[in-house]
mmCIF file of C-alpha atoms in Angstrom:
data_model
loop_
_atom_site.group_PDB
_atom_site.id
_atom_site.type_symbol
_atom_site.label_atom_id
_atom_site.label_comp_id
_atom_site.label_asym_id
_atom_site.label_seq_id
_atom_site.Cartn_x
_atom_site.Cartn_y
_atom_site.Cartn_z
ATOM 1 C CA UNK A 733 -46.660 -297.196 161.653
ATOM 2 C CA UNK A 734 -47.420 -295.237 158.634
ATOM 3 C CA UNK A 735 -49.455 -297.059 156.162
ATOM 4 C CA UNK A 736 -48.553 -295.864 152.516
ATOM 5 C CA UNK A 737 -51.406 -297.677 150.482
ATOM 6 C CA UNK A 738 -53.495 -295.172 148.628
ATOM 7 C CA UNK A 739 -57.022 -294.160 149.555
ATOM 8 C CA UNK A 740 -59.842 -295.199 146.844
ATOM 9 C CA UNK A 741 -59.785 -291.484 145.538
ATOM 10 C CA UNK A 742 -55.711 -291.366 145.149
ATOM 11 C CA UNK A 743 -55.908 -294.687 143.464
ATOM 12 C CA UNK A 744 -58.736 -293.623 141.170
ATOM 13 C CA UNK A 745 -56.703 -290.321 140.067
ATOM 14 C CA UNK A 746 -53.602 -292.587 139.817
ATOM 15 C CA UNK A 747 -55.469 -294.825 137.370
ATOM 16 C CA UNK A 748 -57.199 -292.163 135.535
ATOM 17 C CA UNK A 749 -53.677 -289.982 134.811
ATOM 18 C CA UNK A 750 -52.173 -293.510 134.125
ATOM 19 C CA UNK A 751 -54.456 -293.973 131.600
ATOM 20 C CA UNK A 752 -54.262 -290.703 129.995
ATOM 21 C CA UNK A 753 -50.671 -290.744 129.877
ATOM 22 C CA UNK A 754 -50.506 -294.259 127.934
ATOM 23 C CA UNK A 755 -53.278 -293.443 125.942
ATOM 24 C CA UNK A 756 -53.239 -289.716 124.732
ATOM 25 C CA UNK A 757 -49.457 -288.788 125.624
ATOM 26 C CA UNK A 758 -47.732 -291.602 124.507
ATOM 27 C CA UNK A 759 -48.865 -291.969 121.255
ATOM 28 C CA UNK A 760 -48.096 -288.541 119.935
ATOM 29 C CA UNK A 761 -45.103 -286.916 122.430
ATOM 30 C CA UNK A 762 -42.075 -288.581 120.476
ATOM 31 C CA UNK A 763 -43.137 -286.259 117.482
ATOM 32 C CA UNK A 764 -43.211 -283.143 119.501
ATOM 33 C CA UNK A 765 -40.273 -283.854 121.671
ATOM 34 C CA UNK A 766 -38.328 -284.201 118.042
ATOM 35 C CA UNK A 767 -39.842 -280.855 116.945
ATOM 36 C CA UNK A 768 -39.515 -279.116 120.420
ATOM 37 C CA UNK A 769 -42.738 -278.180 120.307
ATOM 38 C CA UNK A 770 -44.902 -277.358 122.941
ATOM 39 C CA UNK A 771 -47.848 -279.690 123.469
ATOM 40 C CA UNK A 772 -51.223 -277.187 123.653
ATOM 41 C CA UNK A 773 -53.544 -280.029 123.184
ATOM 42 C CA UNK A 774 -52.548 -282.046 125.802
ATOM 43 C CA UNK A 775 -52.288 -279.328 128.201
ATOM 44 C CA UNK A 776 -55.879 -278.258 127.223
ATOM 45 C CA UNK A 777 -57.124 -281.706 128.145
ATOM 46 C CA UNK A 778 -55.079 -282.077 131.377
ATOM 47 C CA UNK A 779 -57.088 -278.909 132.139
ATOM 48 C CA UNK A 780 -60.115 -280.356 131.210
ATOM 49 C CA UNK A 781 -59.075 -283.193 133.679
ATOM 50 C CA UNK A 782 -58.546 -280.885 136.211
ATOM 51 C CA UNK A 783 -55.007 -281.768 136.826
ATOM 52 C CA UNK A 784 -54.140 -277.745 137.108
ATOM 53 C CA UNK A 785 -56.467 -277.636 139.865
ATOM 54 C CA UNK A 786 -55.753 -280.504 141.820
ATOM 55 C CA UNK A 787 -54.239 -278.812 145.380
ATOM 56 C CA UNK A 788 -56.362 -275.808 145.148
ATOM 57 C CA UNK A 789 -59.596 -274.851 146.645
ATOM 58 C CA UNK A 790 -63.011 -275.148 145.143
ATOM 59 C CA UNK A 791 -63.676 -271.352 145.642
ATOM 60 C CA UNK A 792 -60.947 -270.713 143.205
ATOM 61 C CA UNK A 793 -62.225 -273.481 140.689
ATOM 62 C CA UNK A 794 -60.002 -275.958 141.865
ATOM 63 C CA UNK A 795 -60.285 -279.795 142.718
ATOM 64 C CA UNK A 796 -60.212 -279.227 146.511
ATOM 65 C CA UNK A 797 -57.501 -282.184 146.582
ATOM 66 C CA UNK A 798 -54.012 -282.341 148.241
ATOM 67 C CA UNK A 799 -50.382 -281.997 147.297
ATOM 68 C CA UNK A 800 -49.951 -285.728 147.210
ATOM 69 C CA UNK A 801 -52.707 -286.018 144.478
ATOM 70 C CA UNK A 802 -50.239 -283.523 142.654
ATOM 71 C CA UNK A 803 -47.528 -285.962 143.124
ATOM 72 C CA UNK A 804 -49.173 -289.146 142.091
ATOM 73 C CA UNK A 805 -50.258 -286.990 138.767
ATOM 74 C CA UNK A 806 -46.803 -286.140 138.354
ATOM 75 C CA UNK A 807 -45.568 -289.376 138.793
ATOM 76 C CA UNK A 808 -47.763 -291.075 136.124
ATOM 77 C CA UNK A 809 -47.354 -288.658 133.484
ATOM 78 C CA UNK A 810 -43.632 -289.013 134.030
ATOM 79 C CA UNK A 811 -43.648 -292.753 133.549
ATOM 80 C CA UNK A 812 -44.578 -291.951 129.992
ATOM 81 C CA UNK A 813 -42.808 -288.172 129.366
ATOM 82 C CA UNK A 814 -41.152 -285.514 131.223
ATOM 83 C CA UNK A 815 -41.916 -282.719 129.453
ATOM 84 C CA UNK A 816 -45.700 -282.609 129.612
ATOM 85 C CA UNK A 817 -45.004 -283.957 133.796
ATOM 86 C CA UNK A 818 -42.935 -280.721 134.428
ATOM 87 C CA UNK A 819 -45.331 -278.648 132.596
ATOM 88 C CA UNK A 820 -47.468 -279.383 135.102
ATOM 89 C CA UNK A 821 -45.429 -279.584 138.081
ATOM 90 C CA UNK A 822 -43.980 -275.909 137.084
ATOM 91 C CA UNK A 823 -47.575 -274.614 136.270
ATOM 92 C CA UNK A 824 -48.445 -275.514 139.914
ATOM 93 C CA UNK A 825 -45.881 -275.600 142.216
ATOM 94 C CA UNK A 826 -43.814 -272.486 140.742
ATOM 95 C CA UNK A 827 -46.765 -270.871 139.054
ATOM 96 C CA UNK A 828 -49.935 -270.796 140.911
ATOM 97 C CA UNK A 829 -49.061 -272.218 144.211
ATOM 98 C CA UNK A 830 -47.392 -268.789 145.372
ATOM 99 C CA UNK A 831 -50.068 -266.460 144.225
ATOM 100 C CA UNK A 832 -52.428 -269.125 146.355
ATOM 101 C CA UNK A 833 -50.268 -269.102 149.336
ATOM 102 C CA UNK A 834 -49.189 -265.417 149.715
ATOM 103 C CA UNK A 835 -51.090 -263.360 147.279
ATOM 104 C CA UNK A 836 -54.085 -261.183 148.309
ATOM 105 C CA UNK A 837 -57.317 -262.136 148.073
ATOM 106 C CA UNK A 838 -57.779 -259.684 144.970
ATOM 107 C CA UNK A 839 -54.543 -261.349 143.353
ATOM 108 C CA UNK A 840 -56.373 -264.700 143.826
ATOM 109 C CA UNK A 841 -59.543 -264.147 142.613
ATOM 110 C CA UNK A 842 -57.788 -262.371 139.599
ATOM 111 C CA UNK A 843 -55.194 -264.929 138.452
ATOM 112 C CA UNK A 844 -56.220 -268.275 140.074
ATOM 113 C CA UNK A 845 -59.141 -269.603 138.308
ATOM 114 C CA UNK A 846 -57.755 -269.255 134.769
ATOM 115 C CA UNK A 847 -54.285 -271.046 136.469
ATOM 116 C CA UNK A 848 -56.369 -273.631 138.198
ATOM 117 C CA UNK A 849 -58.314 -274.368 135.229
ATOM 118 C CA UNK A 850 -55.438 -274.838 132.757
ATOM 119 C CA UNK A 851 -56.560 -271.949 130.841
ATOM 120 C CA UNK A 852 -53.644 -270.051 131.119
ATOM 121 C CA UNK A 853 -49.952 -271.131 132.772
ATOM 122 C CA UNK A 854 -47.949 -268.874 135.244
ATOM 123 C CA UNK A 855 -44.066 -268.699 135.711
ATOM 124 C CA UNK A 856 -41.856 -268.465 138.351
ATOM 125 C CA UNK A 857 -38.533 -265.979 137.699
ATOM 126 C CA UNK A 858 -35.590 -266.839 140.106
ATOM 127 C CA UNK A 859 -32.743 -267.971 138.838
ATOM 128 C CA UNK A 860 -30.678 -265.401 136.884
ATOM 129 C CA UNK A 861 -27.990 -265.920 134.040
ATOM 130 C CA UNK A 862 -25.149 -264.965 136.568
ATOM 131 C CA UNK A 863 -26.612 -266.413 139.941
ATOM 132 C CA UNK A 864 -28.008 -270.448 139.413
ATOM 133 C CA UNK A 865 -27.444 -271.921 142.942
ATOM 134 C CA UNK A 866 -26.638 -268.321 144.505
ATOM 135 C CA UNK A 867 -30.177 -267.464 144.531
ATOM 136 C CA UNK A 868 -29.438 -264.731 147.476
ATOM 137 C CA UNK A 869 -27.195 -263.006 144.691
ATOM 138 C CA UNK A 870 -30.287 -261.572 142.534
ATOM 139 C CA UNK A 871 -29.341 -258.756 140.528
ATOM 140 C CA UNK A 872 -32.782 -257.763 139.326
ATOM 141 C CA UNK A 873 -33.680 -254.584 140.779
ATOM 142 C CA UNK A 874 -37.251 -252.952 141.188
ATOM 143 C CA UNK A 875 -37.948 -249.637 142.609
ATOM 144 C CA UNK A 876 -41.270 -248.122 143.678
ATOM 145 C CA UNK A 877 -41.993 -244.771 141.556
ATOM 146 C CA UNK A 878 -44.352 -243.146 144.450
ATOM 147 C CA UNK A 879 -44.998 -240.621 141.731
ATOM 148 C CA UNK A 880 -46.943 -243.513 139.802
ATOM 149 C CA UNK A 881 -47.176 -245.955 142.534
ATOM 150 C CA UNK A 882 -45.255 -248.236 140.381
ATOM 151 C CA UNK A 883 -42.437 -250.833 140.462
ATOM 152 C CA UNK A 884 -39.888 -250.752 137.891
ATOM 153 C CA UNK A 885 -38.181 -253.376 137.029
ATOM 154 C CA UNK A 886 -34.882 -253.823 135.313
ATOM 155 C CA UNK A 887 -32.842 -257.396 134.797
ATOM 156 C CA UNK A 888 -32.859 -260.495 133.446
ATOM 157 C CA UNK A 889 -33.992 -264.097 134.348
ATOM 158 C CA UNK A 890 -32.620 -267.692 132.749
ATOM 159 C CA UNK A 891 -34.231 -271.074 132.619
ATOM 160 C CA UNK A 892 -37.589 -270.317 133.263
ATOM 161 C CA UNK A 893 -40.272 -272.953 132.451
ATOM 162 C CA UNK A 894 -43.595 -272.150 130.882
ATOM 163 C CA UNK A 895 -42.573 -268.516 130.552
ATOM 164 C CA UNK A 896 -43.234 -268.337 126.510
ATOM 165 C CA UNK A 897 -46.025 -270.035 126.249
ATOM 166 C CA UNK A 898 -48.968 -268.998 124.152
ATOM 167 C CA UNK A 899 -51.014 -269.348 127.534
ATOM 168 C CA UNK A 900 -48.553 -267.798 129.823
ATOM 169 C CA UNK A 901 -50.132 -264.937 131.541
ATOM 170 C CA UNK A 902 -47.636 -263.927 134.321
ATOM 171 C CA UNK A 903 -44.442 -264.582 135.546
ATOM 172 C CA UNK A 904 -43.420 -264.054 139.151
ATOM 173 C CA UNK A 905 -39.945 -262.639 139.624
ATOM 174 C CA UNK A 906 -37.720 -261.845 142.801
ATOM 175 C CA UNK A 907 -36.280 -258.437 142.353
ATOM 176 C CA UNK A 908 -33.726 -256.575 145.101
ATOM 177 C CA UNK A 909 -36.030 -253.498 146.251
ATOM 178 C CA UNK A 910 -34.079 -252.076 148.749
ATOM 179 C CA UNK A 911 -31.633 -253.052 151.757
ATOM 180 C CA UNK A 912 -32.339 -254.363 154.963
ATOM 181 C CA UNK A 913 -31.234 -252.928 158.207
ATOM 182 C CA UNK A 914 -27.807 -254.944 158.214
ATOM 183 C CA UNK A 915 -26.835 -253.829 155.050
ATOM 184 C CA UNK A 916 -28.325 -257.181 153.051
ATOM 185 C CA UNK A 917 -30.441 -257.167 150.096
ATOM 186 C CA UNK A 918 -34.260 -256.744 150.442
ATOM 187 C CA UNK A 919 -35.755 -259.164 147.948
ATOM 188 C CA UNK A 920 -39.246 -258.840 147.113
ATOM 189 C CA UNK A 921 -41.612 -260.804 144.554
ATOM 190 C CA UNK A 922 -43.530 -259.086 142.105
ATOM 191 C CA UNK A 923 -46.080 -260.414 139.642
ATOM 192 C CA UNK A 924 -45.563 -259.146 135.793
ATOM 193 C CA UNK A 925 -48.180 -260.154 133.622
ATOM 194 C CA UNK A 926 -47.258 -260.992 130.371
ATOM 195 C CA UNK A 927 -46.988 -258.586 127.277
ATOM 196 C CA UNK A 928 -46.276 -255.518 129.835
ATOM 197 C CA UNK A 929 -44.044 -253.153 128.103
ATOM 198 C CA UNK A 930 -40.456 -253.724 128.265
ATOM 199 C CA UNK A 931 -40.651 -257.221 129.499
ATOM 200 C CA UNK A 932 -39.141 -259.493 126.852
ATOM 201 C CA UNK A 933 -39.231 -263.050 126.210
ATOM 202 C CA UNK A 934 -36.134 -264.798 124.535
ATOM 203 C CA UNK A 935 -35.959 -267.563 121.843
ATOM 204 C CA UNK A 936 -36.395 -270.816 123.399
ATOM 205 C CA UNK A 937 -33.255 -272.944 124.202
ATOM 206 C CA UNK A 938 -32.056 -275.243 122.647
ATOM 207 C CA UNK A 939 -32.249 -277.962 125.239
ATOM 208 C CA UNK A 940 -30.708 -281.609 125.739
ATOM 209 C CA UNK A 941 -33.865 -282.594 127.161
ATOM 210 C CA UNK A 942 -37.279 -281.698 128.162
ATOM 211 C CA UNK A 943 -37.415 -280.712 124.392
ATOM 212 C CA UNK A 944 -41.583 -280.406 124.275
ATOM 213 C CA UNK A 945 -41.695 -278.298 127.176
ATOM 214 C CA UNK A 946 -41.339 -274.415 127.070
ATOM 215 C CA UNK A 947 -38.093 -273.044 128.808
ATOM 216 C CA UNK A 948 -36.764 -269.195 127.795
ATOM 217 C CA UNK A 949 -34.775 -266.480 129.168
ATOM 218 C CA UNK A 950 -36.418 -263.378 130.064
ATOM 219 C CA UNK A 951 -35.418 -259.455 130.294
ATOM 220 C CA UNK A 952 -37.063 -256.315 132.327
ATOM 221 C CA UNK A 953 -36.544 -253.115 130.808
ATOM 222 C CA UNK A 954 -37.667 -250.540 132.746
ATOM 223 C CA UNK A 955 -40.924 -252.557 133.235
ATOM 224 C CA UNK A 956 -43.819 -251.024 135.055
ATOM 225 C CA UNK A 957 -46.448 -252.678 137.200
ATOM 226 C CA UNK A 958 -48.751 -251.324 139.537
ATOM 227 C CA UNK A 959 -47.719 -251.365 143.209
ATOM 228 C CA UNK A 960 -50.296 -253.532 144.159
ATOM 229 C CA UNK A 961 -48.521 -256.613 142.159
ATOM 230 C CA UNK A 962 -46.110 -256.684 145.125
ATOM 231 C CA UNK A 963 -46.444 -260.771 146.178
ATOM 232 C CA UNK A 964 -46.774 -261.000 149.946
ATOM 233 C CA UNK A 965 -44.667 -258.800 152.212
ATOM 234 C CA UNK A 966 -41.902 -256.491 150.795
ATOM 235 C CA UNK A 967 -38.569 -257.932 151.543
ATOM 236 C CA UNK A 968 -40.102 -261.683 151.950
ATOM 237 C CA UNK A 969 -39.653 -262.421 148.509
ATOM 238 C CA UNK A 970 -36.857 -264.844 149.137
ATOM 239 C CA UNK A 971 -38.064 -266.723 152.112
ATOM 240 C CA UNK A 972 -41.191 -267.357 150.280
ATOM 241 C CA UNK A 973 -39.669 -268.674 147.372
ATOM 242 C CA UNK A 974 -37.574 -270.963 149.741
ATOM 243 C CA UNK A 975 -40.660 -272.294 151.116
ATOM 244 C CA UNK A 976 -42.080 -272.823 147.296
ATOM 245 C CA UNK A 977 -39.043 -274.563 146.607
ATOM 246 C CA UNK A 978 -39.090 -276.796 149.673
ATOM 247 C CA UNK A 979 -43.237 -278.183 148.464
ATOM 248 C CA UNK A 980 -41.540 -278.033 144.697
ATOM 249 C CA UNK A 981 -38.667 -280.803 145.496
ATOM 250 C CA UNK A 982 -41.500 -282.995 146.628
ATOM 251 C CA UNK A 983 -43.005 -282.895 143.378
ATOM 252 C CA UNK A 984 -39.601 -283.339 141.392
ATOM 253 C CA UNK A 985 -39.259 -286.137 143.387
ATOM 254 C CA UNK A 986 -42.610 -287.705 142.127
ATOM 255 C CA UNK A 987 -41.909 -286.892 138.714
ATOM 256 C CA UNK A 988 -38.376 -288.362 139.040
ATOM 257 C CA UNK A 989 -40.008 -291.807 140.360
ATOM 258 C CA UNK A 990 -42.329 -291.875 137.745
ATOM 259 C CA UNK A 991 -39.062 -291.214 134.968
ATOM 260 C CA UNK A 992 -37.020 -294.490 137.008
ATOM 261 C CA UNK A 993 -40.520 -296.477 136.750
ATOM 262 C CA UNK A 994 -41.355 -295.776 133.188
ATOM 263 C CA UNK A 995 -37.555 -297.148 132.706
ATOM 264 C CA UNK A 996 -38.448 -300.118 134.561
ATOM 265 C CA UNK A 997 -41.428 -300.624 132.302
ATOM 266 C CA UNK A 998 -39.793 -300.215 129.147
ATOM 267 C CA UNK A 999 -36.881 -302.218 129.984
ATOM 268 C CA UNK A 1000 -39.135 -305.096 131.082
ATOM 269 C CA UNK A 1001 -41.233 -305.025 127.856
ATOM 270 C CA UNK A 1002 -37.763 -305.028 125.990
ATOM 271 C CA UNK A 1003 -36.212 -307.687 127.626
ATOM 272 C CA UNK A 1004 -39.296 -310.271 127.144
ATOM 273 C CA UNK A 1005 -39.184 -308.954 123.094
ATOM 274 C CA UNK A 1006 -35.714 -308.955 122.225
ATOM 275 C CA UNK A 1007 -33.808 -311.984 121.558
ATOM 276 C CA UNK A 1008 -30.032 -313.071 121.740
ATOM 277 C CA UNK A 1009 -28.071 -316.074 121.579
ATOM 278 C CA UNK A 1010 -31.650 -317.973 121.083
ATOM 279 C CA UNK A 1011 -33.724 -316.684 123.379
ATOM 280 C CA UNK A 1012 -35.080 -313.324 125.331
ATOM 281 C CA UNK A 1013 -32.598 -311.364 126.684
ATOM 282 C CA UNK A 1014 -34.731 -311.207 129.890
ATOM 283 C CA UNK A 1015 -34.040 -315.135 130.494
ATOM 284 C CA UNK A 1016 -29.953 -313.790 131.410
ATOM 285 C CA UNK A 1017 -29.276 -313.196 134.973
ATOM 286 C CA UNK A 1018 -27.165 -310.240 134.226
ATOM 287 C CA UNK A 1019 -30.384 -308.319 132.713
ATOM 288 C CA UNK A 1020 -32.762 -309.418 135.671
ATOM 289 C CA UNK A 1021 -30.460 -308.343 138.387
ATOM 290 C CA UNK A 1022 -29.993 -304.918 136.536
ATOM 291 C CA UNK A 1023 -33.618 -304.635 136.365
ATOM 292 C CA UNK A 1024 -34.346 -305.658 139.808
ATOM 293 C CA UNK A 1025 -31.967 -303.234 141.019
ATOM 294 C CA UNK A 1026 -34.218 -300.439 138.804
ATOM 295 C CA UNK A 1027 -37.068 -301.610 140.412
ATOM 296 C CA UNK A 1028 -35.793 -301.614 143.663
ATOM 297 C CA UNK A 1029 -34.815 -297.899 143.267
ATOM 298 C CA UNK A 1030 -37.906 -296.586 142.282
ATOM 299 C CA UNK A 1031 -39.751 -298.480 145.037
ATOM 300 C CA UNK A 1032 -37.389 -296.855 147.601
ATOM 301 C CA UNK A 1033 -37.945 -293.491 145.924
ATOM 302 C CA UNK A 1034 -41.479 -293.874 146.126
ATOM 303 C CA UNK A 1035 -41.902 -294.572 149.632
ATOM 304 C CA UNK A 1036 -39.590 -291.596 150.081
ATOM 305 C CA UNK A 1037 -41.737 -289.130 148.657
ATOM 306 C CA UNK A 1038 -44.802 -290.531 149.736
ATOM 307 C CA UNK A 1039 -43.513 -289.681 153.068
ATOM 308 C CA UNK A 1040 -42.269 -286.520 152.607
ATOM 309 C CA UNK A 1041 -45.557 -285.300 150.749
ATOM 310 C CA UNK A 1042 -47.878 -286.947 153.757
ATOM 311 C CA UNK A 1043 -45.512 -284.809 156.199
ATOM 312 C CA UNK A 1044 -46.334 -281.856 154.241
ATOM 313 C CA UNK A 1045 -50.081 -282.389 154.292
ATOM 314 C CA UNK A 1046 -49.458 -282.717 157.792
ATOM 315 C CA UNK A 1047 -48.235 -279.189 158.254
ATOM 316 C CA UNK A 1048 -44.631 -280.733 159.515
ATOM 317 C CA UNK A 1049 -41.574 -278.527 158.559
ATOM 318 C CA UNK A 1050 -40.252 -280.527 155.558
ATOM 319 C CA UNK A 1051 -37.248 -278.836 154.563
ATOM 320 C CA UNK A 1052 -34.634 -281.441 155.453
ATOM 321 C CA UNK A 1053 -37.328 -284.545 154.158
ATOM 322 C CA UNK A 1054 -37.694 -282.454 151.167
ATOM 323 C CA UNK A 1055 -34.095 -282.183 150.399
ATOM 324 C CA UNK A 1056 -33.552 -285.878 151.096
ATOM 325 C CA UNK A 1057 -36.505 -287.165 148.902
ATOM 326 C CA UNK A 1058 -35.339 -284.638 145.852
ATOM 327 C CA UNK A 1059 -31.852 -285.776 145.849
ATOM 328 C CA UNK A 1060 -32.275 -289.685 146.279
ATOM 329 C CA UNK A 1061 -35.203 -289.770 143.723
ATOM 330 C CA UNK A 1062 -33.454 -287.529 141.117
ATOM 331 C CA UNK A 1063 -30.154 -289.770 141.430
ATOM 332 C CA UNK A 1064 -32.318 -292.791 140.980
ATOM 333 C CA UNK A 1065 -33.953 -291.668 137.760
ATOM 334 C CA UNK A 1066 -30.496 -291.168 136.625
ATOM 335 C CA UNK A 1067 -29.111 -294.076 137.307
ATOM 336 C CA UNK A 1068 -32.363 -296.099 136.146
ATOM 337 C CA UNK A 1069 -32.092 -294.354 133.091
ATOM 338 C CA UNK A 1070 -28.444 -295.348 132.645
ATOM 339 C CA UNK A 1071 -29.263 -298.806 133.153
ATOM 340 C CA UNK A 1072 -32.311 -299.019 130.840
ATOM 341 C CA UNK A 1073 -30.188 -297.261 128.192
ATOM 342 C CA UNK A 1074 -27.883 -300.065 128.630
ATOM 343 C CA UNK A 1075 -30.107 -302.743 128.330
ATOM 344 C CA UNK A 1076 -31.841 -301.459 124.940
ATOM 345 C CA UNK A 1077 -28.133 -301.470 123.819
ATOM 346 C CA UNK A 1078 -28.067 -299.464 120.232
ATOM 347 C CA UNK A 1079 -31.642 -298.546 120.405
ATOM 348 C CA UNK A 1080 -31.747 -297.001 123.792
ATOM 349 C CA UNK A 1081 -29.339 -294.460 121.567
ATOM 350 C CA UNK A 1082 -32.483 -294.283 119.292
ATOM 351 C CA UNK A 1083 -34.996 -291.364 120.046
ATOM 352 C CA UNK A 1084 -37.525 -293.643 118.366
ATOM 353 C CA UNK A 1085 -37.553 -295.589 122.114
ATOM 354 C CA UNK A 1086 -38.607 -293.999 125.023
ATOM 355 C CA UNK A 1087 -35.764 -294.803 126.687
ATOM 356 C CA UNK A 1088 -33.583 -292.612 124.965
ATOM 357 C CA UNK A 1089 -35.990 -289.540 126.184
ATOM 358 C CA UNK A 1090 -35.894 -290.353 129.373
ATOM 359 C CA UNK A 1091 -31.758 -290.783 129.446
ATOM 360 C CA UNK A 1092 -31.750 -286.956 127.981
ATOM 361 C CA UNK A 1093 -34.402 -285.808 130.555
ATOM 362 C CA UNK A 1094 -32.878 -287.320 133.689
ATOM 363 C CA UNK A 1095 -30.087 -285.272 134.180
ATOM 364 C CA UNK A 1096 -31.838 -281.952 134.915
ATOM 365 C CA UNK A 1097 -33.393 -283.645 137.759
ATOM 366 C CA UNK A 1098 -30.268 -283.433 139.518
ATOM 367 C CA UNK A 1099 -30.093 -279.715 138.950
ATOM 368 C CA UNK A 1100 -33.788 -278.247 138.815
ATOM 369 C CA UNK A 1101 -34.763 -276.743 141.471
ATOM 370 C CA UNK A 1102 -31.875 -276.978 143.720
ATOM 371 C CA UNK A 1103 -28.730 -279.101 142.485
ATOM 372 C CA UNK A 1104 -27.982 -282.356 144.522
ATOM 373 C CA UNK A 1105 -24.747 -280.315 145.898
ATOM 374 C CA UNK A 1106 -27.611 -277.932 147.353
ATOM 375 C CA UNK A 1107 -29.621 -280.634 148.792
ATOM 376 C CA UNK A 1108 -26.517 -281.882 150.607
ATOM 377 C CA UNK A 1109 -25.937 -278.729 151.842
ATOM 378 C CA UNK A 1110 -29.649 -278.169 153.475
ATOM 379 C CA UNK A 1111 -29.670 -281.976 154.535
ATOM 380 C CA UNK A 1112 -26.189 -281.266 156.437
ATOM 381 C CA UNK A 1113 -27.248 -277.712 157.935
ATOM 382 C CA UNK A 1114 -30.603 -279.052 159.233
ATOM 383 C CA UNK A 1115 -28.227 -281.685 161.009
ATOM 384 C CA UNK A 1116 -26.814 -278.799 162.865
ATOM 385 C CA UNK A 1117 -23.154 -279.040 160.634
#
């Protein structure tokens, strides 16, 4: 039978990240959140800890770990703050891993050492203003100028994480590069370095949550990059990113579990401190049952992502399992954030309490990297419906 107990190495990592989140992130992140400011110093320290290199080989400066190690780190960070967690998740799952999985050796040598060290960040440009869940409707186009051997890119991308920081090095974008024999769009992936002429980053969004993370719309106006910046095979960009999203959904599930568990932590603490009718509110069965339900949800969602991560490590096809765990964990996060806010009463509506951030941060987990509706579509298709 499966054994979900952590190895000594994984447990040591979890404890290390838990202490970092508690001692370094928690005391200051509320201020960054209120100012909608990116926490560069926290990111720098995560880089020193090796967190950006967790699932990458030592030949590129990585830690030689696995995807499960990344998931554990994401859970512990999100237990305190999701902006920091999503910065790490997007930098690895969406930024560096496509280059690691599909890049040429030259591309890997050029970009990965800077990305796995946390010195630079990379972003993943898939979503467009007119096409959200319909990623196959990509309108951004790239034509190969044979005279100069360059791709010329025109279009825009929306809601792109880590795309406009001072340390963002590149964005990998999907673009229509032609037509397939059966008349469908040929979609390829192309690396666009930051600062390339014609590539502009719009001002950051005013967001409901994840307020200390970096999110922008991107515009490409006759952007020229070398033909060698093609990532993977021409015409395989969409398929490559679908594989990337399957893996990323496991990571988002881990982040969701962290938020859900953080809601339990804060609610238990508050229930012991807050008095009403002459006693701690934690003495009342209504509060006890609500927190018990929250803990049960977090526990089962954790087991789900542990299972998905172990299958990923074993090389199994995880499309259905990744959709299940992302769907379940994200809905658990929203439910726990709602209940934690209710337990805190009026204080749960105040930004000075972590559950206020948790509530604001939870909803995007049912939207980003595939909406709950998309996850249900995938599950149904995988069942043959």
